[in-house]
XYZ file of C-alpha atoms in Angstrom:
199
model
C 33.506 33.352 -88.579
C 35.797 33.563 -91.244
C 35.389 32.560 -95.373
C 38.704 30.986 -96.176
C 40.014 33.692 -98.382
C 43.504 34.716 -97.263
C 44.507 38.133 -97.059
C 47.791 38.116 -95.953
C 50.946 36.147 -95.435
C 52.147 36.069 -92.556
C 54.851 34.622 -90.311
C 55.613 33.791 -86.803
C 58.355 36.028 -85.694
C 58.887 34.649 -81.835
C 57.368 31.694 -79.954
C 57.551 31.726 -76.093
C 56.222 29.191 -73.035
C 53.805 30.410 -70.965
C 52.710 28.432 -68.295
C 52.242 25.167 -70.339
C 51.481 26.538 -73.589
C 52.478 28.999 -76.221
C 52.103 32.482 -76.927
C 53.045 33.351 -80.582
C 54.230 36.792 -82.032
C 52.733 36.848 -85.495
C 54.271 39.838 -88.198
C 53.292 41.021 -91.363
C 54.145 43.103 -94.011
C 51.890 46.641 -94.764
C 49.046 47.790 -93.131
C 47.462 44.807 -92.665
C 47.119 44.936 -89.243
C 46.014 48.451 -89.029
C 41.820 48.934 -87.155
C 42.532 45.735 -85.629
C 41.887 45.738 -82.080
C 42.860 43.627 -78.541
C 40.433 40.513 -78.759
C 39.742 40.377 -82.217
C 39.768 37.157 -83.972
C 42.576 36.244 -86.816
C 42.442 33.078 -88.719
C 46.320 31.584 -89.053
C 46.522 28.499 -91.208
C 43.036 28.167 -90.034
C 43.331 28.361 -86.643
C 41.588 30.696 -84.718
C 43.273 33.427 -83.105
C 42.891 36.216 -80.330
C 45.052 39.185 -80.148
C 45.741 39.423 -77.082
C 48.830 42.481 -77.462
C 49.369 44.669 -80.728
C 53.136 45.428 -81.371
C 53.893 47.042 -84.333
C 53.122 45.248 -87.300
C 52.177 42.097 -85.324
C 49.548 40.728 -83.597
C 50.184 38.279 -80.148
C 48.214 35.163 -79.168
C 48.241 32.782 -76.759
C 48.021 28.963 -78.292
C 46.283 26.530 -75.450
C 47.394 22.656 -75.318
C 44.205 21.800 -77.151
C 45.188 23.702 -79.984
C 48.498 22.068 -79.985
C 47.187 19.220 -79.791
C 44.803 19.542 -82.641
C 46.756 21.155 -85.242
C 49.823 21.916 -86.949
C 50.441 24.693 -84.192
C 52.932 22.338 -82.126
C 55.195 22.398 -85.148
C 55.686 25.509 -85.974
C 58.800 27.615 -85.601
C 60.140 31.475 -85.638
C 59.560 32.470 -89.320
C 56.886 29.351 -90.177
C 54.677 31.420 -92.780
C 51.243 31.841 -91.919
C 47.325 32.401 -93.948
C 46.059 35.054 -92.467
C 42.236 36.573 -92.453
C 40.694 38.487 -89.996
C 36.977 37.750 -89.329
C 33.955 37.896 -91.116
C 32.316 41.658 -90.943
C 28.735 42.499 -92.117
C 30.563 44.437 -95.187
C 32.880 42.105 -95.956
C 31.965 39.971 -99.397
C 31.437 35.788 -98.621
C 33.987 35.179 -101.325
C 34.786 31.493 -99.697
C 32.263 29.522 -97.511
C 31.661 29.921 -93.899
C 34.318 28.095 -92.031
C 34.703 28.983 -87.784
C 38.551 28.091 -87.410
C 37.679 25.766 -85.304
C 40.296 22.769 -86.371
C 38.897 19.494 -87.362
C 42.107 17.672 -87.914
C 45.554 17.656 -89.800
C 45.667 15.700 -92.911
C 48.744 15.683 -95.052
C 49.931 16.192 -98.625
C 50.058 12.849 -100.722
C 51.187 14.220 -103.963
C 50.643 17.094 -106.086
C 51.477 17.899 -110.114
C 50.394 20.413 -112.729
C 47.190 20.520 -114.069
C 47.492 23.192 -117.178
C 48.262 26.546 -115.367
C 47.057 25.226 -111.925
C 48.111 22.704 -109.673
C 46.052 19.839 -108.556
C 46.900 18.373 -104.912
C 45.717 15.179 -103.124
C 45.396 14.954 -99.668
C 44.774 12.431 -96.908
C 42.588 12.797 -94.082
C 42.073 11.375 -90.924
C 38.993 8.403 -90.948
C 37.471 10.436 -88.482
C 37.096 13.593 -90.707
C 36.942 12.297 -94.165
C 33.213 11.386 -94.232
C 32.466 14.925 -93.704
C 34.558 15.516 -97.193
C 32.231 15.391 -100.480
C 32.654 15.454 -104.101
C 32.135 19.352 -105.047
C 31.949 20.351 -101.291
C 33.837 22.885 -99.832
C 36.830 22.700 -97.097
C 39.207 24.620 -95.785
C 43.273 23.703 -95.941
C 45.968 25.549 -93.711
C 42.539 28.359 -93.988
C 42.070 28.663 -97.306
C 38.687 27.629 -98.522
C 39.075 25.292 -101.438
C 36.308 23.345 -103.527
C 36.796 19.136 -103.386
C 37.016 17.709 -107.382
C 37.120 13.838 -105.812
C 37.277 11.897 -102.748
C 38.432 8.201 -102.449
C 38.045 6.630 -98.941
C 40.269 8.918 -97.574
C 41.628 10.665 -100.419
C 40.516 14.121 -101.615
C 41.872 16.121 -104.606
C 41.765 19.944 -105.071
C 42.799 22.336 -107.922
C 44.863 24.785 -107.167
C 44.842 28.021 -109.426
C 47.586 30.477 -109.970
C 46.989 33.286 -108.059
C 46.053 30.926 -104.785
C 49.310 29.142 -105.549
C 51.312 32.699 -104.934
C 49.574 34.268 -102.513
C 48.935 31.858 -99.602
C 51.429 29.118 -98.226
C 50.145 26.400 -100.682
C 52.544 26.493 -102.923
C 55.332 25.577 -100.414
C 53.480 22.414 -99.559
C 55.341 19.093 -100.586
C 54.825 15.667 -100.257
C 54.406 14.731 -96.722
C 53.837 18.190 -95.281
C 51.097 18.164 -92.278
C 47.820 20.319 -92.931
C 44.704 22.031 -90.771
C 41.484 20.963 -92.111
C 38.423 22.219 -91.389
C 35.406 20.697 -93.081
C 32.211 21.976 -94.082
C 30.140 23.027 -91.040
C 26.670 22.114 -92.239
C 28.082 18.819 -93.105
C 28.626 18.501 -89.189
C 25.412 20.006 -88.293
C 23.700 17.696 -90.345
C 24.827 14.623 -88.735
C 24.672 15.831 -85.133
C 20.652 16.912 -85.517
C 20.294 13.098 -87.159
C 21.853 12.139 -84.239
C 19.851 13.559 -81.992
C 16.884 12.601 -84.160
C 17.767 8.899 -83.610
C 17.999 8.885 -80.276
């Protein structure tokens, strides 16, 4: 489990094929990395993570074709910057919401222009996602958890303060640029137990 606050920047630093997928070398700056160990989990752009190796000042992780397939993972390239956040611990304070890093979809960036000293961005989802996206709700982009000012069809804006803006790949975003969503879990919960309850 992870909260969608990011706590590092990182960046991909080699990509290889492995036997029909990818395994990623991901670097960062500091001590990030330091008391993590093999098989612990590391939200990147909101996509959950193993380490499977621990060079220095990296972490490595193996990418299946599902991933690919369901998020912006197939795009990226050596140096592609990367949220990071390493998962939720007992200690740790729920700063965001609860989010798994489990990829619903990739929406993209529609527009985005100042708002005061923040930035307010508009997104699109996929039809298939955007029902789970409400009005004051929570969800996460590229892994960082952000609150939802208004949805239309499916349209969502979010504000984007300063020190989010500098200190996770947000900022870099432009018109067109692909996203990871992950929407809010009880939202899916929700509908799967009425599910079940109609049947």
């Amino acid at each position: 489990m992870f909260t969608g606050i990011v706590e590092a920047l990182g960046r991909i630093e080699k990509l290889e094929a492995v036997g029909g997928d990818v395994r990623l070398t991901i670097a960062t700056d500091g001590a990030y990395l330091d008391g993590v160990n093999l098989g612990d989990s590391i939200a990147s752009n909101g996509v959950c993570l193993t380490a499977v190796a621990l060079p220095r000042k990296a972490f490595v992780a193996d990418v299946s074709v599902e991933t690919l397939d369901a998020t912006t993972a197939r795009s990226w390239v050596a140096g592609t910057p990367l949220n990071l956040e390493r998962a939720l611990t007992a200690h740790k304070p729920l700063g965001g919401h609860m989010m798994s890093g489990h990829v619903d979809g990739v929406g993209h960036l529609v527009e985005k222009h100042v708002d005061a000293r923040s930035w307010r961005l508009t997104f699109e989802a996929p039809q298939l996602i955007a029902r789970y996206i409400a009005r004051k709700g929570s969800i996460a982009i590229d892994g960082v958890s952000l609150t939802v000012n208004a949805v239309a069809g499916s349209r969502f804006e979010v504000n984007i303060v300063p020190h989010t803006w500098e200190n996770t790949t947000l900022g870099a975003l432009v018109p067109g640029s692909k996203v990871n969503l992950e929407v809010d879990l009880i939202a899916r919960y929700l509908e799967r137990l009425l599910e079940a309850r109609q049947a």
